[in-house]
Amino acid sequence: MTTTTTSAGVRVVKPTVAGHLHDYWGRVRGGDIGSLPAVLGLIVLCLIFGIARPTFFSAVNFANLFSQGAAVIFIAMGLVFVLLLGEIDLSAGFASGVCGAVMAILLTNHGWDWYTAIPVALITGLVIGFTLGTLIAKVGIPSFVVTLAAFLAFQGILLVLLSGGINISIRDPFVIALNNDTISVLWSWVLALALVAGYALVQFARVRGRAARGLVTDPIGIVLLRVGGLAVLVLTTTAVLTQERAVNPAINSLKGVPIIVPIIGVFLIFWTFVLGRTTYGRHVYAVGGNTEAARRAGIPVDRVRISVFVICSFMAAVGGIIAASRANSVDPNSGGSNVLLYAVGAAVIGGTSLFGGKGRVLDAVIGGAVIAVIDNGMGLMGYSAGTKFVVTGLILLLAASVDALSRRRAAATGTR
């Protein structure tokens, strides 16, 4: 630690890089491991699949990973809010299917435009979430029971909407482009550079703001390391995705960042800001950490509980729209099969605790990437769907075990 005094006479404590790393390692040893296991696991999985099947690292396959995992990531983002309160939403998968079906029916059967059909689908998600949240918070029915009932009901609603089991094709070019098209190479680089520059500005502004208030700031070396790490990740990804991926470029060129990538980025930044920089976000963590203490502190617990289910179902609606875009259609299985299991798995594998009070929206993205890599990599290696399920289930079990052990470690060391 070093201490300096500003021209205004404010003492500023500046930890060194070595001290910062030592403190971080101390938190990890104390049980605060966050997304570290998921990140390490993602790196190991990529290396294994890349060595076994060199095509795994090809530009075509890399782009496919984003479209493959997008719907699950969006649903998992919403589930993070519910899990932060120690609750569960078993209906999120089929809720996404219902919302996707509403959009498809309005587009195809009624001739609506995308800018009216998509908002109606999103509002459907909001209504679903408000209904579930009210039953849980106001009536007092456990979330497991309410959402299990909704899980069953939404399957029936989906069949009714699709007239017993028909497939509705989507032909709207805007909706189809959401999870199938790319942005131009120029705009790919513009967005990449803007993201890195914006992140750098936020990091340095935070250091300057904390220093001005006399608070402890991160060492400038750590800040530069974060900015440099993000720059390497974003610019390398952009360089790969702006390569030509078409089999016959003369007929139909395919290069540029998939449109779904900046969409994921926008939602990630927005929800991260909501959880980390707003009073509402602090209330969510407070209720998830200790509901009774939060109530005594004057936090409107019931409203917070209802709101997280509203957010969860809204993000499920977004996931349903993206899934319909990728498939160019909806059917009675939309949102079913392994969608819910993968979404819950993504949030937990990424580092969100099943016990509430700990997690970030970024966990959904990291966990979703792990699941997409497993599904994609094992597919390239020729493994069956059954083997994929077994491996994904074991990784989810491992993530839950790590969470339980880290909480026990944190309680033993007094860091929680």
Short mmCIF file of N, CA, C and O in Angstrom, two decimals, residues 235-289:
data_model
loop_
_atom_site.label_atom_id
_atom_site.label_comp_id
_atom_site.label_asym_id
_atom_site.label_seq_id
_atom_site.Cartn_x
_atom_site.Cartn_y
_atom_site.Cartn_z
N LEU A 235 -10.53 -7.82 -30.03
CA LEU A 235 -9.92 -7.61 -31.34
C LEU A 235 -9.57 -8.94 -32.02
O LEU A 235 -9.69 -9.07 -33.25
N THR A 236 -9.15 -9.93 -31.23
CA THR A 236 -8.87 -11.25 -31.80
C THR A 236 -10.15 -11.89 -32.32
O THR A 236 -10.19 -12.46 -33.43
N THR A 237 -11.22 -11.79 -31.53
CA THR A 237 -12.52 -12.33 -31.96
C THR A 237 -12.99 -11.65 -33.24
O THR A 237 -13.47 -12.31 -34.18
N THR A 238 -12.85 -10.33 -33.29
CA THR A 238 -13.27 -9.58 -34.48
C THR A 238 -12.44 -9.98 -35.70
O THR A 238 -12.97 -10.12 -36.81
N ALA A 239 -11.14 -10.17 -35.48
CA ALA A 239 -10.27 -10.56 -36.60
C ALA A 239 -10.68 -11.91 -37.18
O ALA A 239 -10.67 -12.11 -38.40
N VAL A 240 -11.07 -12.84 -36.30
CA VAL A 240 -11.49 -14.16 -36.77
C VAL A 240 -12.83 -14.07 -37.50
O VAL A 240 -13.02 -14.65 -38.57
N LEU A 241 -13.77 -13.32 -36.91
CA LEU A 241 -15.12 -13.26 -37.46
C LEU A 241 -15.21 -12.42 -38.74
O LEU A 241 -16.20 -12.52 -39.47
N THR A 242 -14.22 -11.60 -39.01
CA THR A 242 -14.25 -10.81 -40.25
C THR A 242 -13.56 -11.53 -41.40
O THR A 242 -13.44 -10.98 -42.50
N GLN A 243 -13.12 -12.77 -41.17
CA GLN A 243 -12.58 -13.58 -42.25
C GLN A 243 -13.73 -14.10 -43.13
O GLN A 243 -14.87 -14.23 -42.67
N GLU A 244 -13.41 -14.42 -44.36
CA GLU A 244 -14.42 -14.97 -45.27
C GLU A 244 -14.80 -16.38 -44.83
O GLU A 244 -13.93 -17.23 -44.62
N ARG A 245 -16.12 -16.62 -44.67
CA ARG A 245 -16.58 -17.93 -44.18
C ARG A 245 -17.43 -18.66 -45.21
O ARG A 245 -17.84 -19.80 -44.97
N ALA A 246 -17.73 -18.04 -46.30
CA ALA A 246 -18.59 -18.66 -47.31
C ALA A 246 -17.83 -19.72 -48.10
O ALA A 246 -16.63 -19.59 -48.36
N VAL A 247 -18.54 -20.78 -48.49
CA VAL A 247 -17.94 -21.83 -49.31
C VAL A 247 -17.62 -21.29 -50.69
O VAL A 247 -16.59 -21.60 -51.28
N ASN A 248 -18.53 -20.47 -51.22
CA ASN A 248 -18.33 -19.86 -52.54
C ASN A 248 -18.52 -18.34 -52.42
O ASN A 248 -19.61 -17.82 -52.67
N PRO A 249 -17.46 -17.61 -52.04
CA PRO A 249 -17.58 -16.17 -51.82
C PRO A 249 -18.06 -15.39 -53.04
O PRO A 249 -18.65 -14.32 -52.89
N ALA A 250 -17.80 -15.91 -54.24
CA ALA A 250 -18.20 -15.18 -55.44
C ALA A 250 -19.71 -15.08 -55.56
O ALA A 250 -20.24 -14.11 -56.11
N ILE A 251 -20.41 -16.06 -55.02
CA ILE A 251 -21.87 -16.06 -55.08
C ILE A 251 -22.48 -15.34 -53.88
O ILE A 251 -23.38 -14.51 -54.01
N ASN A 252 -21.98 -15.65 -52.70
CA ASN A 252 -22.56 -15.07 -51.47
C ASN A 252 -21.48 -14.95 -50.41
O ASN A 252 -21.17 -15.91 -49.72
N SER A 253 -20.91 -13.77 -50.28
CA SER A 253 -19.84 -13.54 -49.31
C SER A 253 -20.42 -13.57 -47.89
O SER A 253 -21.53 -13.10 -47.64
N LEU A 254 -19.65 -14.14 -46.97
CA LEU A 254 -20.09 -14.23 -45.58
C LEU A 254 -18.93 -13.89 -44.66
O LEU A 254 -18.07 -14.72 -44.38
N LYS A 255 -18.87 -12.66 -44.23
CA LYS A 255 -17.84 -12.26 -43.28
C LYS A 255 -18.37 -11.09 -42.46
O LYS A 255 -19.23 -10.33 -42.90
N GLY A 256 -17.83 -10.96 -41.27
CA GLY A 256 -18.30 -9.94 -40.35
C GLY A 256 -18.83 -10.57 -39.06
O GLY A 256 -19.12 -11.76 -39.01
N VAL A 257 -18.94 -9.75 -38.02
CA VAL A 257 -19.43 -10.23 -36.73
C VAL A 257 -20.93 -10.52 -36.83
O VAL A 257 -21.69 -9.71 -37.36
N PRO A 258 -21.39 -11.69 -36.35
CA PRO A 258 -22.83 -11.98 -36.35
C PRO A 258 -23.61 -10.90 -35.61
O PRO A 258 -23.16 -10.39 -34.58
N ILE A 259 -24.78 -10.55 -36.12
CA ILE A 259 -25.61 -9.52 -35.50
C ILE A 259 -25.92 -9.87 -34.04
O ILE A 259 -26.04 -8.98 -33.19
N ILE A 260 -26.03 -11.15 -33.75
CA ILE A 260 -26.41 -11.56 -32.40
C ILE A 260 -25.35 -11.17 -31.36
O ILE A 260 -25.67 -10.99 -30.18
N VAL A 261 -24.10 -11.00 -31.77
CA VAL A 261 -23.04 -10.68 -30.82
C VAL A 261 -23.25 -9.30 -30.18
O VAL A 261 -23.24 -9.18 -28.94
N PRO A 262 -23.43 -8.21 -30.96
CA PRO A 262 -23.70 -6.93 -30.30
C PRO A 262 -25.02 -6.92 -29.53
O PRO A 262 -25.14 -6.19 -28.54
N ILE A 263 -26.00 -7.73 -29.94
CA ILE A 263 -27.25 -7.79 -29.18
C ILE A 263 -26.99 -8.38 -27.79
O ILE A 263 -27.47 -7.86 -26.78
N ILE A 264 -26.21 -9.46 -27.74
CA ILE A 264 -25.82 -10.03 -26.44
C ILE A 264 -25.06 -9.00 -25.63
O ILE A 264 -25.29 -8.84 -24.42
N GLY A 265 -24.15 -8.26 -26.29
CA GLY A 265 -23.35 -7.26 -25.60
C GLY A 265 -24.20 -6.16 -24.99
O GLY A 265 -23.96 -5.73 -23.86
N VAL A 266 -25.22 -5.70 -25.71
CA VAL A 266 -26.10 -4.63 -25.21
C VAL A 266 -26.83 -5.10 -23.96
O VAL A 266 -26.88 -4.38 -22.95
N PHE A 267 -27.42 -6.29 -24.01
CA PHE A 267 -28.13 -6.79 -22.84
C PHE A 267 -27.18 -7.05 -21.67
O PHE A 267 -27.54 -6.80 -20.51
N LEU A 268 -25.98 -7.54 -21.95
CA LEU A 268 -25.00 -7.78 -20.90
C LEU A 268 -24.62 -6.48 -20.20
O LEU A 268 -24.61 -6.40 -18.96
N ILE A 269 -24.33 -5.45 -20.97
CA ILE A 269 -23.95 -4.16 -20.39
C ILE A 269 -25.11 -3.56 -19.59
O ILE A 269 -24.93 -3.06 -18.47
N PHE A 270 -26.31 -3.61 -20.16
CA PHE A 270 -27.47 -3.02 -19.49
C PHE A 270 -27.77 -3.70 -18.16
O PHE A 270 -27.89 -3.04 -17.12
N TRP A 271 -27.89 -5.03 -18.16
CA TRP A 271 -28.24 -5.72 -16.93
C TRP A 271 -27.10 -5.69 -15.92
O TRP A 271 -27.35 -5.71 -14.70
N THR A 272 -25.86 -5.65 -16.39
CA THR A 272 -24.72 -5.51 -15.47
C THR A 272 -24.79 -4.16 -14.77
O THR A 272 -24.54 -4.05 -13.56
N PHE A 273 -25.13 -3.12 -15.53
CA PHE A 273 -25.30 -1.79 -14.92
C PHE A 273 -26.44 -1.79 -13.90
O PHE A 273 -26.30 -1.23 -12.80
N VAL A 274 -27.55 -2.44 -14.25
CA VAL A 274 -28.70 -2.48 -13.34
C VAL A 274 -28.33 -3.16 -12.03
O VAL A 274 -28.67 -2.67 -10.94
N LEU A 275 -27.64 -4.29 -12.11
CA LEU A 275 -27.29 -5.02 -10.89
C LEU A 275 -26.17 -4.37 -10.11
O LEU A 275 -26.17 -4.40 -8.87
N GLY A 276 -25.21 -3.78 -10.81
CA GLY A 276 -24.02 -3.28 -10.13
C GLY A 276 -24.02 -1.81 -9.80
O GLY A 276 -23.25 -1.37 -8.92
N ARG A 277 -24.88 -1.00 -10.46
CA ARG A 277 -24.77 0.45 -10.30
C ARG A 277 -26.08 1.12 -9.91
O ARG A 277 -26.14 2.35 -9.93
N THR A 278 -27.11 0.37 -9.57
CA THR A 278 -28.38 0.99 -9.23
C THR A 278 -28.84 0.53 -7.85
O THR A 278 -28.42 -0.50 -7.32
N THR A 279 -29.75 1.32 -7.28
CA THR A 279 -30.33 0.96 -5.98
C THR A 279 -31.10 -0.35 -6.10
O THR A 279 -31.07 -1.19 -5.19
N TYR A 280 -31.79 -0.52 -7.21
CA TYR A 280 -32.54 -1.76 -7.42
C TYR A 280 -31.61 -2.97 -7.34
O TYR A 280 -31.93 -3.98 -6.71
N GLY A 281 -30.46 -2.89 -8.00
CA GLY A 281 -29.51 -3.99 -7.98
C GLY A 281 -29.05 -4.31 -6.57
O GLY A 281 -28.95 -5.49 -6.19
N ARG A 282 -28.78 -3.27 -5.78
CA ARG A 282 -28.38 -3.50 -4.38
C ARG A 282 -29.50 -4.16 -3.60
O ARG A 282 -29.25 -5.00 -2.73
N HIS A 283 -30.74 -3.80 -3.91
CA HIS A 283 -31.88 -4.43 -3.24
C HIS A 283 -31.98 -5.91 -3.58
O HIS A 283 -32.30 -6.74 -2.72
N VAL A 284 -31.72 -6.26 -4.84
CA VAL A 284 -31.77 -7.67 -5.25
C VAL A 284 -30.75 -8.48 -4.47
O VAL A 284 -31.07 -9.55 -3.92
N TYR A 285 -29.53 -7.99 -4.38
CA TYR A 285 -28.49 -8.70 -3.63
C TYR A 285 -28.84 -8.77 -2.15
O TYR A 285 -28.60 -9.78 -1.48
N ALA A 286 -29.42 -7.69 -1.62
CA ALA A 286 -29.77 -7.67 -0.19
C ALA A 286 -30.85 -8.69 0.12
O ALA A 286 -30.76 -9.44 1.10
N VAL A 287 -31.89 -8.74 -0.71
CA VAL A 287 -32.97 -9.70 -0.49
C VAL A 287 -32.45 -11.13 -0.66
O VAL A 287 -32.82 -12.03 0.11
N GLY A 288 -31.58 -11.34 -1.63
CA GLY A 288 -31.02 -12.67 -1.84
C GLY A 288 -30.10 -13.09 -0.72
O GLY A 288 -30.01 -14.28 -0.37
N GLY A 289 -29.41 -12.12 -0.12
CA GLY A 289 -28.48 -12.44 0.96
C GLY A 289 -29.19 -12.74 2.27
O GLY A 289 -28.85 -13.69 2.99
#
